[in-house]
Short mmCIF file of C-alpha atoms in Angstrom, two decimals:
data_model
loop_
_atom_site.label_atom_id
_atom_site.label_comp_id
_atom_site.label_asym_id
_atom_site.label_seq_id
_atom_site.Cartn_x
_atom_site.Cartn_y
_atom_site.Cartn_z
CA MET L 1482 0.00 0.00 0.00
CA LYS L 1483 1.36 3.41 -0.98
CA LEU L 1484 2.18 5.74 1.89
CA ASN L 1485 0.43 9.08 1.35
CA VAL L 1486 1.34 11.33 4.26
CA ASP L 1487 -0.79 14.21 2.96
CA VAL L 1488 -3.80 12.65 4.70
CA LEU L 1489 -1.91 12.87 7.98
CA ARG L 1490 -2.31 16.64 8.04
CA TYR L 1491 -6.09 16.48 8.17
CA LEU L 1492 -6.50 13.84 10.88
CA SER L 1493 -7.75 15.14 14.23
CA LYS L 1494 -7.08 13.96 17.77
CA ASP L 1495 -10.31 11.98 17.73
CA ASP L 1496 -9.16 10.15 14.60
CA PHE L 1497 -5.91 9.07 16.25
CA ARG L 1498 -7.78 8.19 19.43
CA VAL L 1499 -10.07 5.83 17.54
CA LEU L 1500 -7.10 4.40 15.61
CA THR L 1501 -5.37 3.69 18.92
CA ALA L 1502 -8.54 2.08 20.24
CA VAL L 1503 -8.63 -0.30 17.25
CA GLU L 1504 -4.96 -1.11 17.82
CA MET L 1505 -5.59 -1.89 21.51
CA GLY L 1506 -8.56 -4.08 20.63
CA MET L 1507 -6.46 -6.10 18.17
CA ARG L 1508 -4.37 -7.45 21.05
CA ASN L 1509 -7.00 -10.15 21.58
CA HIS L 1510 -9.32 -9.70 18.59
CA GLU L 1511 -8.65 -10.34 14.94
CA ILE L 1512 -11.64 -8.14 14.10
CA VAL L 1513 -12.41 -5.61 16.83
CA PRO L 1514 -16.19 -5.23 17.46
CA SER L 1515 -17.58 -1.75 16.89
CA GLU L 1516 -18.98 -1.60 20.43
CA LEU L 1517 -15.53 -2.36 21.87
CA VAL L 1518 -13.92 0.38 19.76
CA ASP L 1519 -16.50 2.85 21.04
CA ARG L 1520 -15.93 1.74 24.63
CA ILE L 1521 -12.12 1.97 24.42
CA ALA L 1522 -12.06 5.31 22.56
CA SER L 1523 -14.52 6.94 25.02
CA LEU L 1524 -14.90 10.13 23.02
CA LYS L 1525 -16.34 12.95 25.11
CA HIS L 1526 -19.04 13.93 22.66
CA GLY L 1527 -19.51 10.54 21.03
CA GLY L 1528 -19.26 10.20 17.28
CA THR L 1529 -17.03 7.10 17.17
CA TYR L 1530 -18.91 5.66 14.21
CA LYS L 1531 -18.53 8.91 12.29
CA VAL L 1532 -14.77 8.85 12.92
CA LEU L 1533 -14.59 5.21 11.82
CA LYS L 1534 -16.37 6.14 8.61
CA ASN L 1535 -13.75 8.83 7.96
CA LEU L 1536 -10.89 6.41 8.68
CA LEU L 1537 -12.47 3.85 6.40
CA LYS L 1538 -12.61 6.40 3.59
CA HIS L 1539 -8.83 6.95 3.84
CA LYS L 1540 -8.20 3.16 4.08
CA LEU L 1541 -6.69 3.39 7.55
CA VAL L 1542 -9.01 0.65 8.84
CA HIS L 1543 -10.77 -2.29 7.22
CA HIS L 1544 -14.43 -3.10 7.87
CA ASP L 1545 -15.52 -6.72 8.24
CA SER L 1546 -19.13 -7.82 8.85
CA SER L 1547 -18.89 -11.51 7.92
CA LYS L 1548 -19.31 -12.77 11.52
CA TYR L 1549 -20.04 -9.52 13.35
CA ASP L 1550 -19.62 -5.82 12.72
CA GLY L 1551 -15.99 -4.94 13.40
CA PHE L 1552 -12.82 -3.23 12.19
CA ARG L 1553 -9.10 -3.95 11.98
CA LEU L 1554 -6.05 -1.79 11.29
CA THR L 1555 -4.43 -1.72 7.87
CA TYR L 1556 -0.72 -1.20 7.31
CA LEU L 1557 -1.44 2.41 6.34
CA GLY L 1558 -3.20 3.06 9.64
CA TYR L 1559 -0.32 1.39 11.51
CA ASP L 1560 2.12 3.62 9.57
CA PHE L 1561 0.24 6.74 10.62
CA LEU L 1562 0.29 5.74 14.29
CA ALA L 1563 4.05 5.12 14.19
CA ILE L 1564 4.79 8.34 12.27
CA LYS L 1565 2.60 10.39 14.60
CA THR L 1566 4.48 9.01 17.62
CA MET L 1567 7.85 9.77 16.01
CA VAL L 1568 6.80 13.32 15.21
CA ASN L 1569 5.56 13.88 18.77
CA ARG L 1570 8.92 12.66 20.10
CA GLY L 1571 10.77 15.07 17.84
CA VAL L 1572 12.64 12.37 15.91
CA PHE L 1573 11.74 13.91 12.54
CA THR L 1574 9.35 16.50 11.18
CA ALA L 1575 8.85 15.56 7.51
CA VAL L 1576 8.58 12.43 5.37
CA GLY L 1577 10.17 12.42 1.93
CA ARG L 1578 10.41 10.06 -1.02
CA GLN L 1579 10.68 6.31 -1.01
CA ILE L 1580 14.27 5.19 -1.54
CA GLY L 1581 14.00 1.42 -1.19
CA VAL L 1582 11.56 -1.47 -1.28
CA GLY L 1583 12.05 -5.09 -0.30
CA LYS L 1584 10.08 -8.24 0.30
CA GLU L 1585 9.73 -7.37 4.00
CA SER L 1586 9.95 -3.57 4.26
CA ASP L 1587 9.79 -0.13 2.66
CA ILE L 1588 12.39 2.60 3.24
CA PHE L 1589 11.70 6.36 3.14
CA GLU L 1590 13.68 9.51 3.65
CA VAL L 1591 12.73 11.64 6.66
CA ALA L 1592 13.98 15.09 7.66
CA LYS L 1593 14.76 16.43 11.11
CA GLU L 1594 14.04 19.96 12.26
CA ASP L 1595 17.61 21.07 11.49
CA GLY L 1596 17.37 19.73 7.91
CA SER L 1597 19.45 16.58 8.34
CA ILE L 1598 18.20 13.49 6.51
CA LEU L 1599 17.52 10.12 8.14
CA ALA L 1600 16.16 6.80 6.87
CA MET L 1601 12.85 5.35 8.05
CA LYS L 1602 12.27 1.63 7.58
CA LEU L 1603 8.67 0.35 7.77
CA HIS L 1604 8.43 -3.43 8.13
CA ARG L 1605 5.60 -4.97 6.11
CA LEU L 1606 5.52 -8.70 6.68
CA GLY L 1607 2.81 -10.67 4.93
CA ARG L 1608 3.24 -9.53 1.35
CA THR L 1609 2.41 -11.99 -1.38
CA SER L 1610 6.11 -12.07 -2.34
CA PHE L 1611 7.14 -13.35 1.09
CA ARG L 1612 4.52 -15.12 3.18
CA ALA L 1613 6.65 -18.01 4.47
CA VAL L 1614 7.55 -15.98 7.56
CA LYS L 1615 6.60 -18.70 10.03
CA SER L 1616 9.07 -21.19 8.50
CA LYS L 1617 11.80 -18.75 7.44
CA ARG L 1618 11.89 -16.48 10.50
CA ASP L 1619 11.71 -17.11 14.24
CA TYR L 1620 9.67 -14.05 15.25
CA LEU L 1621 6.87 -16.23 16.61
CA ARG L 1622 9.05 -18.43 18.87
CA HIS L 1623 6.55 -20.28 21.11
CA ARG L 1624 3.46 -18.44 19.83
CA ARG L 1625 0.91 -20.16 17.61
CA SER L 1626 -1.50 -17.42 16.59
CA PHE L 1627 -0.33 -14.15 15.06
CA ASN L 1628 -1.19 -11.30 12.74
CA TRP L 1629 1.08 -9.54 10.30
CA LEU L 1630 1.13 -6.24 12.18
CA TYR L 1631 2.37 -7.94 15.32
CA LEU L 1632 5.05 -9.85 13.39
CA SER L 1633 6.21 -6.61 11.78
CA ARG L 1634 6.52 -5.04 15.22
CA LEU L 1635 8.61 -7.98 16.46
CA ALA L 1636 10.88 -7.77 13.41
CA ALA L 1637 11.44 -4.03 13.96
CA LEU L 1638 12.31 -4.52 17.63
CA LYS L 1639 14.74 -7.30 16.78
CA GLU L 1640 16.47 -5.29 14.06
CA PHE L 1641 16.76 -2.23 16.29
CA SER L 1642 18.37 -4.25 19.11
CA PHE L 1643 20.84 -5.94 16.77
CA MET L 1644 21.76 -2.64 15.14
CA LYS L 1645 22.38 -0.97 18.51
CA ALA L 1646 24.57 -3.82 19.77
CA LEU L 1647 26.61 -4.12 16.57
CA GLU L 1648 27.23 -0.38 16.50
CA GLU L 1649 28.49 -0.46 20.09
CA HIS L 1650 30.96 -3.23 19.17
CA GLY L 1651 32.42 -1.33 16.21
CA PHE L 1652 30.66 -2.99 13.27
CA PRO L 1653 29.99 -0.86 10.15
CA VAL L 1654 26.21 -0.58 10.51
CA PRO L 1655 23.80 2.39 10.37
CA ASN L 1656 23.27 4.40 13.53
CA ALA L 1657 20.01 3.29 15.16
CA VAL L 1658 18.04 6.38 16.25
CA GLU L 1659 14.54 5.32 17.39
CA CYS L 1660 12.04 2.47 17.14
CA ASN L 1661 8.26 2.49 17.51
CA ARG L 1662 5.83 -0.25 16.50
CA HIS L 1663 7.03 -1.53 13.10
CA CYS L 1664 9.07 1.59 12.31
CA VAL L 1665 12.86 1.90 12.71
CA VAL L 1666 14.64 5.23 12.18
CA MET L 1667 18.36 5.09 11.38
CA SER L 1668 21.07 7.19 9.83
CA LEU L 1669 21.09 7.47 6.04
CA ILE L 1670 23.94 5.66 4.30
CA HIS L 1671 25.33 7.65 1.37
CA GLY L 1672 26.18 4.79 -0.92
CA TYR L 1673 24.83 2.17 -3.27
CA PRO L 1674 23.82 -1.48 -2.89
CA LEU L 1675 26.64 -3.73 -3.98
CA VAL L 1676 24.37 -5.35 -6.55
CA GLN L 1677 24.25 -2.03 -8.48
CA VAL L 1678 28.03 -1.60 -8.58
CA ARG L 1679 29.71 -2.66 -11.84
CA GLU L 1680 33.30 -1.60 -11.22
CA LEU L 1681 35.58 -1.35 -8.19
CA GLN L 1682 39.04 0.14 -7.95
CA SER L 1683 40.29 -2.70 -5.74
CA PRO L 1684 37.80 -5.58 -5.71
CA GLU L 1685 40.26 -7.86 -3.88
CA VAL L 1686 40.42 -5.48 -0.92
CA VAL L 1687 36.63 -5.13 -0.78
CA PHE L 1688 36.29 -8.90 -1.01
CA GLU L 1689 38.66 -9.49 1.90
CA ARG L 1690 36.92 -6.79 3.91
CA ILE L 1691 33.51 -8.38 3.42
CA LEU L 1692 34.81 -11.85 4.32
CA GLY L 1693 36.36 -10.31 7.42
CA LEU L 1694 32.92 -9.03 8.42
CA ILE L 1695 31.46 -12.55 8.22
CA ILE L 1696 34.28 -13.93 10.36
CA HIS L 1697 34.07 -11.04 12.82
CA LEU L 1698 30.35 -11.60 13.28
CA ALA L 1699 30.90 -15.32 13.92
CA GLU L 1700 33.59 -14.51 16.49
CA HIS L 1701 30.99 -12.46 18.37
CA GLY L 1702 28.51 -15.35 18.24
CA LEU L 1703 26.28 -14.19 15.35
CA ILE L 1704 25.58 -15.25 11.77
CA HIS L 1705 23.85 -12.86 9.38
CA CYS L 1706 21.98 -15.56 7.36
CA ASP L 1707 21.27 -13.13 4.49
CA PHE L 1708 24.75 -11.86 3.71
CA ASN L 1709 24.61 -11.07 -0.01
CA GLU L 1710 25.07 -8.22 -2.47
CA PHE L 1711 21.60 -6.83 -1.70
CA ASN L 1712 22.37 -6.20 1.98
CA ILE L 1713 25.81 -4.60 1.55
CA MET L 1714 26.15 -0.87 0.93
CA ILE L 1715 29.31 0.62 -0.54
CA ASP L 1716 30.15 4.30 -0.99
CA ASP L 1717 32.47 6.16 -3.36
CA GLU L 1718 35.44 5.47 -1.10
CA GLU L 1719 34.60 1.75 -1.18
CA LYS L 1720 33.63 1.72 2.46
CA VAL L 1721 31.36 -1.22 3.28
CA THR L 1722 28.23 -0.93 5.44
CA LEU L 1723 26.09 -3.87 6.52
CA ILE L 1724 22.26 -3.63 6.63
CA ASP L 1725 19.21 -5.85 7.30
CA PHE L 1726 19.48 -7.77 10.60
CA PRO L 1727 16.14 -9.34 11.69
CA GLN L 1728 17.08 -12.85 10.50
CA MET L 1729 20.41 -13.11 12.37
CA VAL L 1730 20.95 -16.29 14.41
CA SER L 1731 23.44 -17.56 16.97
CA VAL L 1732 26.48 -19.73 16.26
CA SER L 1733 24.83 -22.27 18.59
CA HIS L 1734 21.96 -22.69 16.15
CA ARG L 1735 21.53 -26.24 14.87
CA ASN L 1736 21.92 -25.00 11.25
CA ALA L 1737 24.63 -22.44 12.02
CA GLN L 1738 27.28 -24.05 9.82
CA MET L 1739 24.90 -24.24 6.87
CA TYR L 1740 23.98 -20.55 7.21
CA PHE L 1741 27.62 -19.58 7.57
CA ASP L 1742 28.68 -21.53 4.46
CA ARG L 1743 25.76 -20.08 2.51
CA ASP L 1744 26.81 -16.52 3.34
CA VAL L 1745 30.38 -17.29 2.26
CA ASP L 1746 29.21 -18.93 -0.97
CA CYS L 1747 27.11 -15.87 -1.88
CA ILE L 1748 30.13 -13.58 -1.61
CA PHE L 1749 32.47 -15.94 -3.49
CA LYS L 1750 30.01 -16.43 -6.34
CA PHE L 1751 29.15 -12.75 -6.69
CA PHE L 1752 32.75 -11.52 -6.82
CA SER L 1753 33.86 -14.30 -9.17
CA LYS L 1754 31.07 -13.50 -11.65
CA ARG L 1755 30.81 -9.71 -11.36
CA PHE L 1756 34.49 -8.75 -10.97
CA ASN L 1757 36.14 -11.84 -12.57
CA LEU L 1758 38.21 -12.72 -9.54
CA SER L 1759 40.06 -16.05 -9.73
CA LEU L 1760 37.95 -17.79 -7.10
CA GLU L 1761 36.55 -20.67 -9.21
CA GLU L 1762 38.81 -23.32 -7.77
CA LYS L 1763 37.53 -22.49 -4.31
CA ILE L 1764 33.84 -22.77 -5.11
CA ASP L 1765 33.69 -25.44 -7.84
CA ASN L 1766 33.34 -28.25 -5.30
CA PRO L 1767 30.98 -27.25 -2.49
CA ASP L 1768 31.42 -30.70 -0.87
CA ASN L 1769 35.02 -30.14 0.08
CA SER L 1770 36.04 -31.43 3.48
CA GLU L 1771 36.90 -29.07 6.30
CA GLU L 1772 40.59 -30.04 6.06
CA ASP L 1773 40.70 -28.96 2.41
CA LEU L 1774 38.95 -25.68 3.22
CA GLU L 1775 41.34 -24.90 6.06
CA GLY L 1776 44.26 -24.96 3.64
CA SER L 1777 42.63 -22.38 1.34
CA SER L 1778 41.60 -18.77 1.91
CA ARG L 1779 37.98 -19.82 2.29
CA PRO L 1780 36.87 -19.35 5.93
CA CYS L 1781 35.86 -22.50 7.78
CA PHE L 1782 33.17 -22.41 10.44
CA SER L 1783 34.85 -24.94 12.74
CA SER L 1784 38.17 -23.07 12.73
CA ILE L 1785 36.71 -19.73 13.88
CA SER L 1786 37.25 -18.80 17.50
CA LYS L 1787 33.91 -17.90 19.02
CA SER L 1788 35.20 -16.49 22.30
CA VAL L 1789 35.59 -12.82 21.29
CA GLY L 1790 32.05 -11.84 22.27
CA PHE L 1791 28.69 -13.25 23.26
CA LEU L 1792 26.24 -11.02 21.44
CA ASP L 1793 23.97 -13.99 20.78
CA LYS L 1794 23.53 -14.42 24.53
CA GLU L 1795 23.02 -10.70 25.17
CA LEU L 1796 20.46 -10.33 22.39
CA ALA L 1797 18.82 -13.78 22.80
CA ALA L 1798 19.53 -14.60 19.17
CA SER L 1799 17.75 -17.49 17.56
CA GLY L 1800 19.36 -20.81 18.37
CA PHE L 1801 20.96 -19.85 21.65
CA THR L 1802 17.73 -19.85 23.63
CA ARG L 1803 16.50 -22.95 21.82
CA LYS L 1804 19.58 -24.90 22.90
CA GLU L 1805 19.14 -23.78 26.48
CA GLN L 1806 15.48 -24.75 26.32
CA ASP L 1807 16.35 -28.26 25.12
CA ASP L 1808 18.83 -28.71 27.97
CA MET L 1809 16.24 -27.48 30.43
CA ASP L 1810 13.59 -29.84 29.09
CA LYS L 1811 16.03 -32.75 29.34
CA PHE L 1812 16.83 -31.85 32.93
CA VAL L 1813 13.14 -31.59 33.81
CA GLU L 1814 12.42 -35.01 32.30
CA GLU L 1815 15.24 -36.57 34.32
CA GLY L 1816 13.90 -34.90 37.45
CA LYS L 1817 10.46 -36.29 36.75
CA ASP L 1818 11.84 -39.83 36.42
CA GLN L 1819 13.64 -39.49 39.74
CA ASP L 1820 10.58 -38.14 41.56
CA ILE L 1821 8.04 -40.73 40.40
CA CYS L 1822 8.16 -42.69 43.67
CA SER L 1823 7.86 -39.60 45.85
CA ASP L 1824 4.99 -38.30 43.72
CA ASP L 1825 3.15 -41.63 44.07
CA GLU L 1826 3.58 -41.56 47.83
CA GLU L 1827 2.32 -38.00 48.05
CA GLY L 1828 -0.60 -38.82 45.77
CA SER L 1829 -1.60 -41.83 47.87
CA ALA L 1830 -1.35 -39.74 51.04
CA GLY L 1831 -3.57 -37.09 49.48
CA MET L 1832 -6.07 -39.77 48.46
CA ASP L 1833 -6.07 -41.12 52.01
CA GLU L 1834 -6.90 -37.70 53.39
CA SER L 1835 -9.62 -37.10 50.80
CA ILE L 1836 -11.32 -40.43 51.49
CA VAL L 1837 -11.13 -39.90 55.25
CA ARG L 1838 -12.72 -36.48 54.73
CA ASP L 1839 -15.43 -38.13 52.67
CA VAL L 1840 -16.04 -40.62 55.49
CA ASP L 1841 -16.35 -37.66 57.86
CA SER L 1842 -18.98 -36.19 55.59
CA LEU L 1843 -21.23 -39.17 56.35
CA HIS L 1844 -22.55 -37.26 59.40
CA LEU L 1845 -25.53 -36.31 57.30
CA LEU L 1846 -28.87 -34.96 58.41
CA ASP L 1847 -32.12 -36.91 58.45
CA GLN L 1848 -33.92 -33.69 59.27
CA PRO L 1849 -32.36 -30.24 59.08
CA GLY L 1850 -30.27 -29.73 62.21
CA HIS L 1851 -30.53 -33.34 63.68
CA ILE L 1852 -28.02 -36.22 63.34
CA VAL L 1853 -29.39 -39.63 62.32
CA GLU L 1854 -29.46 -41.98 65.30
CA GLY L 1855 -27.28 -45.09 65.17
CA ASN L 1856 -24.96 -43.73 62.45
CA GLU L 1857 -22.08 -42.82 64.74
CA GLU L 1858 -20.98 -46.42 65.31
CA LYS L 1859 -21.23 -47.24 61.59
CA ILE L 1860 -19.20 -44.17 60.67
CA GLU L 1861 -16.49 -45.06 63.17
CA GLU L 1862 -16.29 -48.61 61.81
CA ASN L 1863 -16.08 -47.33 58.22
CA ARG L 1864 -13.34 -44.87 59.18
CA GLN L 1865 -11.24 -47.58 60.83
CA SER L 1866 -11.73 -49.99 57.93
CA CYS L 1867 -10.76 -47.36 55.34
CA GLU L 1868 -7.68 -46.25 57.29
CA GLY L 1869 -6.59 -49.86 57.79
CA HIS L 1870 -6.98 -50.60 54.11
CA LEU L 1871 -5.10 -47.51 52.89
CA SER L 1872 -2.20 -47.97 55.32
CA LYS L 1873 -1.19 -51.26 53.67
CA PRO L 1874 1.26 -51.17 50.73
CA CYS L 1875 0.13 -52.11 47.25
CA CYS L 1876 2.47 -55.09 46.96
CA GLU L 1877 0.86 -56.91 49.99
CA ALA L 1878 -2.18 -58.38 48.26
CA HIS L 1879 -2.63 -61.51 50.41
CA PHE L 1880 -5.80 -61.09 52.48
CA ASN L 1881 -8.13 -63.61 54.04
CA GLU L 1882 -11.75 -63.98 53.05
CA ASP L 1883 -13.11 -61.68 55.80
CA GLU L 1884 -10.70 -58.93 54.90
CA SER L 1885 -11.51 -59.30 51.20
CA GLU L 1886 -15.22 -58.85 51.94
CA GLU L 1887 -14.47 -55.72 53.95
CA ASN L 1888 -12.28 -54.42 51.11
CA VAL L 1889 -15.10 -54.98 48.63
CA ASN L 1890 -17.44 -53.01 50.89
CA ASP L 1891 -14.85 -50.27 51.25
CA ALA L 1892 -14.37 -50.15 47.46
CA GLU L 1893 -18.13 -49.80 47.02
CA LEU L 1894 -18.17 -47.05 49.65
CA VAL L 1895 -15.38 -45.15 47.93
CA LYS L 1896 -17.12 -45.60 44.57
CA ARG L 1897 -20.37 -44.18 45.94
CA LEU L 1898 -18.55 -41.26 47.55
CA ASN L 1899 -16.79 -40.44 44.28
CA LYS L 1900 -20.13 -40.66 42.49
CA GLN L 1901 -21.64 -38.28 45.04
CA ARG L 1902 -18.76 -35.85 44.56
CA ARG L 1903 -19.17 -35.87 40.78
CA ARG L 1904 -22.88 -35.22 41.08
CA ALA L 1905 -22.27 -32.33 43.49
CA ILE L 1906 -19.73 -30.79 41.11
CA ALA L 1907 -22.16 -31.17 38.20
CA ALA L 1908 -24.87 -29.51 40.27
CA VAL L 1909 -22.58 -26.56 40.96
CA HIS L 1910 -21.81 -26.18 37.26
CA ARG L 1911 -25.56 -26.23 36.51
CA GLY L 1912 -26.14 -23.56 39.09
CA GLY L 1913 -27.45 -25.91 41.79
CA LYS L 1914 -26.40 -26.21 45.42
CA SER L 1915 -24.02 -28.81 46.85
CA ILE L 1916 -24.13 -30.47 50.30
CA ALA L 1917 -20.64 -29.55 51.46
CA SER L 1918 -21.74 -28.77 55.05
CA ARG L 1919 -24.68 -29.29 57.40
CA ASN L 1920 -26.15 -25.85 56.80
CA SER L 1921 -25.51 -25.61 53.07
CA TYR L 1922 -28.76 -27.33 52.05
CA LYS L 1923 -32.24 -26.75 53.43
CA ASP L 1924 -35.31 -28.42 52.01
CA LYS L 1925 -37.78 -25.61 51.55
CA GLY L 1926 -41.46 -26.57 51.48
CA GLY L 1927 -40.72 -30.33 51.73
CA ARG L 1928 -39.77 -30.43 48.06
CA SER L 1929 -37.72 -33.49 47.10
CA SER L 1930 -34.56 -32.93 45.11
CA HIS L 1931 -31.55 -34.73 43.81
CA ASN L 1932 -29.54 -33.92 46.95
CA SER L 1933 -32.25 -35.29 49.29
CA LYS L 1934 -32.15 -38.63 47.45
CA ILE L 1935 -28.42 -38.85 48.06
CA GLN L 1936 -29.00 -38.12 51.76
CA LYS L 1937 -31.56 -40.93 52.05
CA GLN L 1938 -29.23 -43.41 50.36
CA LEU L 1939 -26.33 -42.52 52.66
CA SER L 1940 -28.52 -42.56 55.80
CA SER L 1941 -29.66 -46.13 54.94
CA TRP L 1942 -26.06 -47.34 55.30
#
């Protein structure tokens, strides 16, 4: 969608308030109901539906009435919210022309109050040219459901953090200025993408410099994963600048060596074809062993020292946290295997207490407020028989005939108590009343109910 900032001039505070309300509602709604937008916006004089109609005319929101009447933000509305926030913070005051477009983002020129020019990158995941985000990127991590606006926000946050950290460690990257939602503002690089360059004064020096960047990143624990001629800027003095960082992973990633070799292959192939460097003998056989690669100038992943820095740990790069999670899961499984016996003992003890409490609950009422005569001795006998049965271990299964008959009676008692408990829980879910205590149930008007039947059955024991 084309960014037309002219509309931004004519939007009022109420328009941005309703836009923000739709954004807040999309945290747990794919389509935000109109009533919820009105309730979140809380305009003083009303008119939320009139504002939504105006936003719909400028394509800042999308209306959907397939299941219910609701709205959702479009990328243009999300752009306006991010730009408005940046302008209020004083990051820039004007938006200029579009200077770049990719499968995941658009790049525009922006101007500060003093006239200096910056670059604004708007992430736009979900385009038809690149929809395999879930399999190609790790923005989701443990999440299952997502929308494209939220994924774009995660990508912008990740790129901003990587750019800040790499700049602090001396890497040739743009200066990260500010980040909000899916928008990242950075310094403007005065150069050209390497793919547009046809001639270099010293291609060998540039080639060695770019390979040094790949090795330097790996020494700090990171792999770019998209290191090619499209993501390398070069100026008139042949100074190299690295861009595009959301897809970076850790050297501890399970596919780290494959990503590293792919980045190296991209550089070797590009320089051998574009600048006719004699690199064919190093890339003709991609299945060379590591010993053969160590003897050549081609960098080898296993020979790189990865103790210079730990940026993957500081930035929680993809692969590092996954490895730690696997180790943690393995440790938890081992702990579960070791604690099986103790868990069984605790579970049996809890069952003993629950059954004893159920036996105590047999002090039921024949009439409200009066204990049934002759039940005290039976209850005491049942308590002793249950406690005697539960105190024996499971492996001692040799009982005489009298004890087996008592165990059968106890099993029937426990079965009836469990049945009573299930019925009481079902009654609570249906809105009925349970018989948890003596005063919790009172038969009004002599009306028979499901609970009174249970009382009569238990009193007959």
